[in-house]
Short mmCIF file of C-alpha atoms in Angstrom, two decimals:
data_model
loop_
_atom_site.label_atom_id
_atom_site.label_comp_id
_atom_site.label_asym_id
_atom_site.label_seq_id
_atom_site.Cartn_x
_atom_site.Cartn_y
_atom_site.Cartn_z
CA MET A 1 0.00 0.00 0.00
CA VAL A 2 1.38 3.39 -1.05
CA SER A 3 -0.06 6.22 0.97
CA MET A 4 0.30 9.97 0.38
CA LYS A 5 -0.91 12.04 3.33
CA GLY A 6 -1.48 15.78 3.30
CA ILE A 7 0.95 16.31 0.45
CA SER A 8 1.57 19.87 -0.69
CA PHE A 9 4.10 21.08 -3.19
CA ALA A 10 4.90 24.56 -4.46
CA TYR A 11 7.25 25.91 -7.09
CA GLY A 12 8.25 29.19 -5.50
CA SER A 13 5.04 30.78 -4.31
CA LYS A 14 2.89 28.83 -6.76
CA ASN A 15 1.03 25.94 -5.16
CA ILE A 16 0.92 23.03 -7.57
CA VAL A 17 -0.38 20.35 -5.22
CA ARG A 18 -2.37 21.26 -2.16
CA ASP A 19 -3.10 18.92 0.75
CA LEU A 20 -3.41 15.77 -1.33
CA ASP A 21 -4.39 12.43 0.20
CA LEU A 22 -4.01 9.39 -2.01
CA GLU A 23 -3.93 5.68 -1.29
CA LEU A 24 -2.78 3.11 -3.83
CA SER A 25 -3.46 -0.58 -3.35
CA PRO A 26 -0.97 -3.24 -4.38
CA GLY A 27 -1.61 -4.50 -7.91
CA GLU A 28 -3.85 -1.58 -8.76
CA THR A 29 -3.53 0.27 -12.08
CA LEU A 30 -4.44 3.91 -11.80
CA MET A 31 -4.75 6.61 -14.43
CA ILE A 32 -4.40 10.24 -13.43
CA THR A 33 -5.84 12.69 -15.90
CA GLY A 34 -7.10 16.25 -16.06
CA PRO A 35 -6.40 19.51 -17.87
CA ASN A 36 -2.90 20.90 -18.28
CA GLY A 37 -1.29 22.55 -15.28
CA VAL A 38 -3.16 20.86 -12.43
CA GLY A 39 -0.14 18.98 -11.13
CA LYS A 40 -0.53 15.49 -12.60
CA SER A 41 3.15 15.08 -13.48
CA THR A 42 4.13 16.69 -10.18
CA ILE A 43 2.29 13.92 -8.31
CA LEU A 44 4.28 11.33 -10.27
CA ARG A 45 7.54 13.11 -9.50
CA LEU A 46 6.62 13.25 -5.81
CA LEU A 47 5.81 9.53 -5.85
CA ALA A 48 9.08 8.84 -7.67
CA GLY A 49 11.02 10.77 -5.04
CA VAL A 50 12.35 13.17 -7.65
CA LEU A 51 10.61 16.03 -5.85
CA ILE A 52 10.32 16.42 -2.11
CA PRO A 53 6.94 17.59 -0.82
CA SER A 54 6.86 20.92 1.04
CA SER A 55 4.63 19.22 3.60
CA GLY A 56 3.02 15.84 4.16
CA SER A 57 4.41 12.34 3.96
CA ILE A 58 4.56 9.37 1.60
CA GLU A 59 4.61 5.79 2.92
CA TYR A 60 5.55 3.13 0.40
CA GLY A 61 5.17 -0.05 2.41
CA PHE A 62 8.14 -1.61 0.65
CA PRO A 63 9.93 -4.52 2.37
CA GLU A 64 12.27 -3.53 5.24
CA GLY A 65 15.71 -2.54 4.13
CA ALA A 66 14.88 -2.28 0.45
CA ASP A 67 16.28 0.75 -1.36
CA PRO A 68 13.01 2.42 -2.36
CA ARG A 69 14.55 3.59 -5.62
CA SER A 70 15.07 -0.01 -6.71
CA ARG A 71 11.37 -0.74 -6.15
CA ILE A 72 10.15 2.20 -8.24
CA ALA A 73 10.20 2.32 -12.03
CA TYR A 74 9.67 5.88 -13.22
CA LEU A 75 9.31 6.93 -16.83
CA PRO A 76 9.36 10.75 -16.82
CA ASP A 77 7.80 12.97 -19.46
CA SER A 78 11.19 14.17 -20.60
CA LEU A 79 13.76 11.50 -21.31
CA SER A 80 17.07 13.05 -20.53
CA CYS A 81 18.91 10.21 -18.84
CA TYR A 82 21.86 8.33 -20.23
CA ARG A 83 21.99 10.30 -23.47
CA SER A 84 25.64 9.64 -24.20
CA MET A 85 25.45 5.90 -23.53
CA THR A 86 24.39 3.05 -25.79
CA PRO A 87 21.31 1.14 -24.58
CA PRO A 88 23.35 -1.80 -23.17
CA GLU A 89 25.66 0.62 -21.34
CA ALA A 90 22.66 2.42 -19.89
CA ALA A 91 21.08 -0.88 -18.83
CA ALA A 92 24.28 -1.98 -17.09
CA PHE A 93 24.69 1.42 -15.42
CA HIS A 94 21.10 1.40 -14.18
CA ALA A 95 21.45 -2.16 -12.90
CA GLY A 96 24.72 -1.17 -11.18
CA ILE A 97 23.03 1.63 -9.26
CA PHE A 98 20.14 -0.53 -8.10
CA GLY A 99 21.99 -3.82 -7.71
CA THR A 100 19.78 -5.68 -10.15
CA GLN A 101 20.39 -7.72 -13.27
CA PRO A 102 20.88 -5.74 -16.48
CA SER A 103 17.84 -6.15 -18.69
CA GLY A 104 18.04 -8.11 -21.92
CA LEU A 105 16.65 -5.16 -23.86
CA SER A 106 14.71 -7.73 -25.84
CA ILE A 107 11.84 -5.41 -26.68
CA ALA A 108 14.31 -2.78 -27.77
CA SER A 109 15.80 -5.27 -30.23
CA LYS A 110 12.33 -6.30 -31.35
CA ALA A 111 11.62 -2.63 -31.94
CA GLY A 112 14.59 -2.43 -34.30
CA VAL A 113 16.73 -0.28 -32.01
CA ASP A 114 20.39 -0.28 -33.03
CA LEU A 115 22.01 -1.16 -29.70
CA ASN A 116 25.39 0.25 -30.77
CA ARG A 117 24.12 3.79 -31.14
CA LYS A 118 24.04 6.39 -28.42
CA ILE A 119 20.66 6.98 -26.85
CA SER A 120 20.73 10.61 -27.96
CA GLU A 121 20.86 9.42 -31.59
CA LEU A 122 17.72 7.30 -31.29
CA SER A 123 14.25 8.43 -32.24
CA LEU A 124 12.00 9.59 -29.42
CA GLY A 125 9.87 6.46 -29.71
CA GLN A 126 12.94 4.24 -29.52
CA ARG A 127 14.24 6.13 -26.49
CA VAL A 128 10.93 5.53 -24.72
CA ILE A 129 11.22 1.81 -25.51
CA VAL A 130 14.80 1.60 -24.23
CA GLN A 131 14.03 3.54 -21.07
CA LEU A 132 10.89 1.58 -20.28
CA SER A 133 12.60 -1.77 -20.77
CA ILE A 134 15.46 -0.65 -18.51
CA ILE A 135 13.25 0.57 -15.68
CA LEU A 136 10.94 -2.45 -15.83
CA SER A 137 13.93 -4.79 -15.54
CA THR A 138 14.42 -3.98 -11.85
CA GLY A 139 11.25 -5.89 -10.97
CA PRO A 140 9.47 -2.84 -9.56
CA ASP A 141 6.63 -2.74 -7.05
CA LEU A 142 5.58 0.71 -8.19
CA VAL A 143 5.53 1.70 -11.88
CA LEU A 144 5.08 5.38 -12.73
CA ILE A 145 4.59 6.31 -16.37
CA ASP A 146 4.17 9.92 -17.40
CA GLU A 147 2.54 11.03 -20.63
CA VAL A 148 5.17 9.86 -23.11
CA LEU A 149 3.47 7.11 -25.03
CA HIS A 150 1.86 9.49 -27.52
CA SER A 151 5.28 9.97 -29.13
CA VAL A 152 5.53 6.27 -29.91
CA ASP A 153 4.09 4.79 -33.10
CA PRO A 154 1.21 2.30 -32.74
CA TYR A 155 3.31 -0.79 -33.44
CA LEU A 156 5.92 0.10 -30.81
CA ARG A 157 3.17 1.10 -28.41
CA GLY A 158 1.74 -2.38 -28.84
CA LEU A 159 5.13 -3.84 -27.83
CA LEU A 160 5.31 -1.52 -24.83
CA PHE A 161 1.89 -2.49 -23.61
CA GLN A 162 2.75 -6.16 -24.04
CA GLU A 163 5.81 -5.65 -21.88
CA LEU A 164 3.80 -3.78 -19.30
CA VAL A 165 1.12 -6.47 -19.22
CA LYS A 166 3.87 -9.07 -18.72
CA VAL A 167 5.23 -7.19 -15.71
CA MET A 168 1.73 -6.66 -14.34
CA GLU A 169 1.04 -10.36 -14.61
CA GLU A 170 4.35 -11.47 -13.11
CA ARG A 171 4.69 -9.03 -10.22
CA ALA A 172 1.33 -7.30 -9.81
CA PRO A 173 2.99 -3.92 -9.17
CA THR A 174 1.01 -0.78 -8.46
CA VAL A 175 0.92 1.16 -11.74
CA VAL A 176 0.23 4.88 -12.01
CA MET A 177 -0.06 6.45 -15.45
CA VAL A 178 -0.60 10.06 -16.33
CA ASN A 179 -2.58 10.02 -19.49
CA LEU A 180 -4.48 12.19 -21.89
CA ASN A 181 -5.15 9.47 -24.43
CA PHE A 182 -7.74 7.20 -22.87
CA SER A 183 -8.73 4.74 -25.56
CA GLU A 184 -5.35 3.00 -25.45
CA VAL A 185 -5.33 2.34 -21.75
CA GLU A 186 -8.99 2.07 -20.93
CA ASN A 187 -8.88 -1.68 -20.45
CA LEU A 188 -5.59 -1.59 -18.57
CA VAL A 189 -6.55 0.79 -15.80
CA ASP A 190 -8.96 -0.12 -13.07
CA ARG A 191 -9.17 3.26 -11.38
CA VAL A 192 -9.33 6.82 -12.70
CA ILE A 193 -8.49 10.02 -10.89
CA PHE A 194 -9.52 13.26 -12.56
CA MET A 195 -7.62 16.27 -11.27
CA GLY A 196 -9.31 19.62 -11.65
CA LYS A 197 -8.23 23.09 -10.68
CA GLU A 198 -9.58 22.47 -7.18
CA GLY A 199 -7.83 19.15 -6.69
CA ILE A 200 -9.28 15.68 -7.11
CA ARG A 201 -12.61 16.01 -8.87
CA LEU A 202 -13.25 12.32 -9.44
CA ASP A 203 -11.81 9.09 -8.04
CA ASP A 204 -13.66 6.00 -9.24
CA SER A 205 -13.20 2.58 -10.76
CA VAL A 206 -13.46 2.31 -14.53
CA ASP A 207 -16.25 -0.22 -14.10
CA ASP A 208 -18.28 2.23 -11.99
CA LEU A 209 -17.61 5.07 -14.43
CA LYS A 210 -18.83 3.11 -17.42
CA ALA A 211 -21.75 1.69 -15.52
CA GLY A 212 -22.81 5.13 -14.32
CA ALA A 213 -22.05 7.67 -17.06
CA ARG A 214 -24.78 8.45 -19.58
CA MET A 215 -25.29 10.91 -22.39
CA ILE A 216 -28.83 12.16 -22.85
CA GLU A 217 -30.28 14.34 -25.57
CA ALA A 218 -33.34 16.22 -24.36
CA GLU A 219 -34.99 19.62 -24.26
CA SER A 220 -34.53 19.74 -20.53
CA LEU A 221 -33.90 17.43 -17.63
CA SER A 222 -35.67 16.98 -14.35
CA ALA A 223 -33.92 18.81 -11.55
CA GLY A 224 -31.58 16.95 -9.26
CA LEU A 225 -29.78 14.88 -11.86
CA PRO A 226 -26.01 15.07 -11.49
CA VAL A 227 -25.19 16.95 -14.70
CA ILE A 228 -21.47 17.06 -15.49
CA ILE A 229 -21.84 19.20 -18.58
CA ARG A 230 -24.52 20.50 -20.93
CA ARG A 231 -23.66 21.28 -24.53
CA GLU A 232 -25.55 22.25 -27.61
CA VAL A 233 -25.02 19.87 -30.51
CA LEU A 234 -26.77 20.51 -33.81
CA GLY A 235 -29.34 22.63 -32.08
CA ARG A 236 -30.13 20.08 -29.40
CA ASN A 237 -29.21 19.94 -25.75
CA GLN A 238 -26.86 17.18 -24.80
CA PHE A 239 -26.32 16.33 -21.14
CA VAL A 240 -23.69 14.14 -19.59
CA ILE A 241 -24.89 12.64 -16.34
CA TYR A 242 -22.78 10.94 -13.67
CA PRO A 243 -23.57 8.97 -11.66
CA PHE A 244 -26.76 7.95 -13.40
CA THR A 245 -28.98 5.67 -11.38
CA ALA A 246 -31.40 3.31 -13.07
CA GLY A 247 -35.04 4.01 -12.47
CA GLU A 248 -35.03 7.61 -13.73
CA GLU A 249 -37.97 6.60 -15.88
CA ASP A 250 -38.68 10.02 -17.31
CA VAL A 251 -35.25 10.18 -18.91
CA GLU A 252 -35.23 9.40 -22.58
CA LYS A 253 -32.67 7.01 -24.03
CA PRO A 254 -29.60 7.34 -21.88
CA HIS A 255 -26.58 6.43 -24.02
CA PRO A 256 -23.65 4.57 -22.43
CA MET A 257 -20.27 6.21 -23.00
CA ASP A 258 -16.70 5.08 -23.47
CA LEU A 259 -13.88 6.39 -21.28
CA THR A 260 -12.77 9.04 -23.79
CA GLU A 261 -16.27 10.51 -23.91
CA ILE A 262 -16.62 10.45 -20.14
CA MET A 263 -13.24 12.08 -19.51
CA THR A 264 -13.84 14.66 -22.23
CA ALA A 265 -17.02 15.69 -20.43
CA PHE A 266 -15.15 16.19 -17.15
CA MET A 267 -12.41 18.05 -19.00
CA GLU A 268 -14.96 20.32 -20.69
CA ALA A 269 -16.60 21.05 -17.35
CA GLU A 270 -13.25 22.28 -16.02
CA TYR A 271 -12.88 24.76 -18.85
CA VAL A 272 -16.45 25.99 -19.08
CA VAL A 273 -16.89 28.39 -16.19
CA ASP A 274 -20.47 29.35 -17.05
CA SER A 275 -22.36 28.27 -13.93
CA GLY A 276 -25.48 27.67 -16.01
CA THR A 277 -23.95 24.46 -17.28
CA LYS A 278 -23.55 22.88 -13.91
CA GLY A 279 -25.82 21.27 -11.39
CA GLU A 280 -29.39 22.25 -10.75
CA GLU A 281 -29.46 25.11 -13.20
CA ALA A 282 -28.89 22.75 -16.10
CA CYS A 283 -32.47 22.80 -17.31
CA MET B 1 -12.25 -14.01 -31.59
CA TYR B 2 -12.98 -11.73 -28.65
CA HIS B 3 -14.19 -8.17 -28.81
CA ILE B 4 -14.46 -5.59 -26.06
CA ASP B 5 -17.27 -3.09 -26.46
CA GLN B 6 -15.81 0.10 -25.01
CA ARG B 7 -19.16 1.79 -24.81
CA SER B 8 -20.84 -1.00 -22.90
CA PRO B 9 -21.76 -0.39 -19.27
CA VAL B 10 -21.05 -4.11 -18.69
CA PRO B 11 -17.60 -4.57 -17.10
CA VAL B 12 -14.90 -6.00 -19.37
CA TYR B 13 -14.45 -9.17 -17.30
CA GLU B 14 -18.15 -9.90 -17.64
CA GLN B 15 -18.17 -9.19 -21.40
CA LEU B 16 -15.29 -11.59 -21.82
CA ALA B 17 -16.92 -14.28 -19.66
CA ARG B 18 -20.10 -14.12 -21.72
CA GLN B 19 -18.16 -14.37 -25.00
CA ILE B 20 -16.26 -17.43 -23.79
CA GLU B 21 -19.53 -18.93 -22.57
CA ARG B 22 -20.99 -18.39 -26.04
CA HIS B 23 -18.03 -20.16 -27.65
CA ILE B 24 -18.52 -23.08 -25.26
CA VAL B 25 -22.27 -23.28 -25.83
CA SER B 26 -21.84 -23.12 -29.61
CA GLY B 27 -19.18 -25.83 -29.53
CA ASP B 28 -16.37 -23.58 -30.83
CA LEU B 29 -14.58 -24.37 -27.60
CA ALA B 30 -14.77 -28.11 -26.94
CA ASP B 31 -14.86 -29.85 -23.58
CA GLY B 32 -11.32 -30.27 -22.25
CA GLN B 33 -9.86 -27.62 -24.54
CA LYS B 34 -7.22 -25.35 -23.03
CA LEU B 35 -7.99 -21.65 -22.81
CA PRO B 36 -5.31 -19.02 -23.49
CA SER B 37 -3.06 -18.18 -20.54
CA ILE B 38 -3.80 -15.04 -18.58
CA ARG B 39 -0.81 -13.26 -20.07
CA GLU B 40 -1.62 -14.33 -23.64
CA LEU B 41 -5.19 -13.13 -23.44
CA ALA B 42 -4.33 -9.94 -21.55
CA SER B 43 -1.56 -8.83 -23.90
CA THR B 44 -3.49 -9.78 -27.04
CA LEU B 45 -6.55 -7.81 -25.98
CA ARG B 46 -4.46 -5.18 -24.18
CA ILE B 47 -6.45 -5.60 -21.01
CA ASN B 48 -5.43 -5.76 -17.39
CA PRO B 49 -4.32 -9.29 -16.39
CA ASN B 50 -6.51 -8.94 -13.29
CA THR B 51 -9.50 -8.65 -15.60
CA VAL B 52 -8.70 -12.02 -17.17
CA VAL B 53 -8.22 -13.51 -13.71
CA LYS B 54 -11.70 -12.26 -12.81
CA THR B 55 -13.17 -13.65 -16.02
CA TYR B 56 -11.69 -17.10 -15.43
CA ARG B 57 -12.73 -17.08 -11.78
CA GLN B 58 -16.27 -16.19 -12.79
CA LEU B 59 -16.39 -18.97 -15.40
CA GLU B 60 -15.00 -21.38 -12.83
CA ASN B 61 -17.72 -20.43 -10.36
CA GLU B 62 -20.27 -21.00 -13.08
CA GLY B 63 -18.81 -24.46 -13.68
CA LEU B 64 -17.78 -23.85 -17.29
CA VAL B 65 -14.01 -24.10 -16.83
CA SER B 66 -11.63 -25.62 -14.32
CA SER B 67 -8.06 -24.72 -13.53
CA ARG B 68 -5.40 -27.35 -13.14
CA LYS B 69 -2.43 -26.25 -11.08
CA GLY B 70 0.51 -25.38 -13.28
CA LEU B 71 -1.22 -26.52 -16.42
CA GLY B 72 -3.77 -23.82 -17.14
CA ILE B 73 -7.48 -23.31 -17.53
CA PHE B 74 -9.59 -25.86 -19.37
CA VAL B 75 -13.15 -26.00 -20.63
CA SER B 76 -14.99 -28.37 -18.36
CA ILE B 77 -18.66 -28.87 -19.00
CA LEU B 78 -19.20 -32.21 -17.35
CA GLY B 79 -22.67 -32.15 -15.87
CA MET B 80 -23.25 -28.65 -17.23
CA ASP B 81 -26.67 -27.63 -18.40
CA LEU B 82 -25.61 -26.48 -21.87
CA GLU B 83 -29.22 -26.46 -23.03
CA GLY B 84 -30.09 -24.12 -20.21
CA SER B 85 -27.20 -21.80 -21.05
CA ARG B 86 -28.19 -21.80 -24.69
CA ASP B 87 -31.79 -21.00 -23.76
CA SER B 88 -30.80 -18.05 -21.62
CA LEU B 89 -28.41 -16.69 -24.27
CA PHE B 90 -31.16 -17.04 -26.84
CA ALA B 91 -33.56 -15.23 -24.53
CA GLU B 92 -31.07 -12.36 -24.19
CA LEU B 93 -30.66 -12.16 -27.95
CA THR B 94 -34.42 -12.16 -28.44
CA ASP B 95 -34.90 -9.42 -25.87
CA GLU B 96 -32.38 -7.28 -27.68
CA TYR B 97 -34.04 -7.93 -31.02
CA VAL B 98 -37.48 -7.10 -29.69
CA ARG B 99 -36.19 -3.93 -28.06
CA LYS B 100 -34.54 -2.74 -31.23
CA ALA B 101 -37.60 -3.58 -33.33
CA ALA B 102 -39.75 -1.66 -30.85
CA GLY B 103 -37.32 1.22 -31.31
CA LEU B 104 -38.29 1.24 -34.98
CA GLY B 105 -41.91 1.59 -33.95
CA MET B 106 -42.86 -2.04 -34.56
CA GLU B 107 -45.54 -3.68 -32.42
CA GLY B 108 -45.59 -7.27 -31.11
CA ASP B 109 -47.64 -8.81 -33.94
CA GLN B 110 -45.65 -6.99 -36.63
CA ILE B 111 -42.41 -8.23 -35.10
CA VAL B 112 -43.62 -11.86 -35.10
CA GLN B 113 -44.95 -11.61 -38.65
CA GLY B 114 -41.79 -9.95 -39.90
CA LEU B 115 -39.64 -12.60 -38.29
CA THR B 116 -41.73 -15.43 -39.72
CA ARG B 117 -41.48 -13.96 -43.20
CA ARG B 118 -37.70 -13.64 -42.95
CA LEU B 119 -37.36 -17.21 -41.67
CA LYS B 120 -39.27 -18.39 -44.76
CA GLY B 121 -36.88 -16.41 -46.92
CA GLU B 122 -39.49 -13.83 -47.92
CA ASN B 123 -39.03 -10.09 -47.75
#
């Protein structure tokens, strides 16, 4: 169990994370999403130990005596490490630091990476592959992946996900991904946290989200429904409701939604400040 | 072979369980046949391995598969009421058909007549 308690972090006088509580269960795969600038990557960096919180504490629950860094695999959003090394040199260096076996870099070879070239000479997608295979080779209990996968082509992404699934199956680590592309990971994650400007806006399982989110087209809605966002589409009112409970008989044709549609609605609600689109004033 | 409907409110593990059940009921998956390993199925479908674990556990509870330590998961329908499963799957399919026909504005009698005509190969 990883537990963040009362975590705050500021760059200078600018509060990025304020009084955050977050518990992560072993084996859980969590996606953190939300608009730009709400501190998603900062949370990953805090979890990775790259940043130190200004207040609050993080408990990892790793085995006694383990070097926490060897239990955490962190793929940052900017890949700056080991630029002047070849992939095998980087793998050996990484393993040397953490006292683990150098990885075989087998996915990197599968991905057509020339292992004799310096990392700085590789394409961005190839660098992501190399870095991910190196960090996963330590047998981590906590895997942190920032928004980098969008720079990788679909074939290589497939390889990456295969590798991730393999690690998930073998070790059941806790996985935290920061993501803005939902369709690729929607069957990998079991929990979604949506960060808004005011902190955590939503923290639910994917199963609950899909079971409870509905899109409804109607002139108006009965009061009291939890409207996330109202929009006008082709001259009609479209409402996104969450959580929708069965038995709202007067509601016409509630359409189920996929994760991209659900998250887009939450995202839109963060940007649209017009109070008329929220809550009881929706109709 | 398997397809996840991203827009379905039914959880992925349940969707998968029902699809495997359908393959068993239809005979595509024979008694004693080995199912894909958790890793194989998870990485092919790009789903969480825990989801596959849940699917297999559910099917095991329903008596459609059994796991043999170290060997894998196998279809096991000894003493299973396949007829009953087929009937309930058919009932589900029929419900969906009727609902969609009703959505087109068709009434009960029209639906039955239309279906009978199609079964006879008429328009």
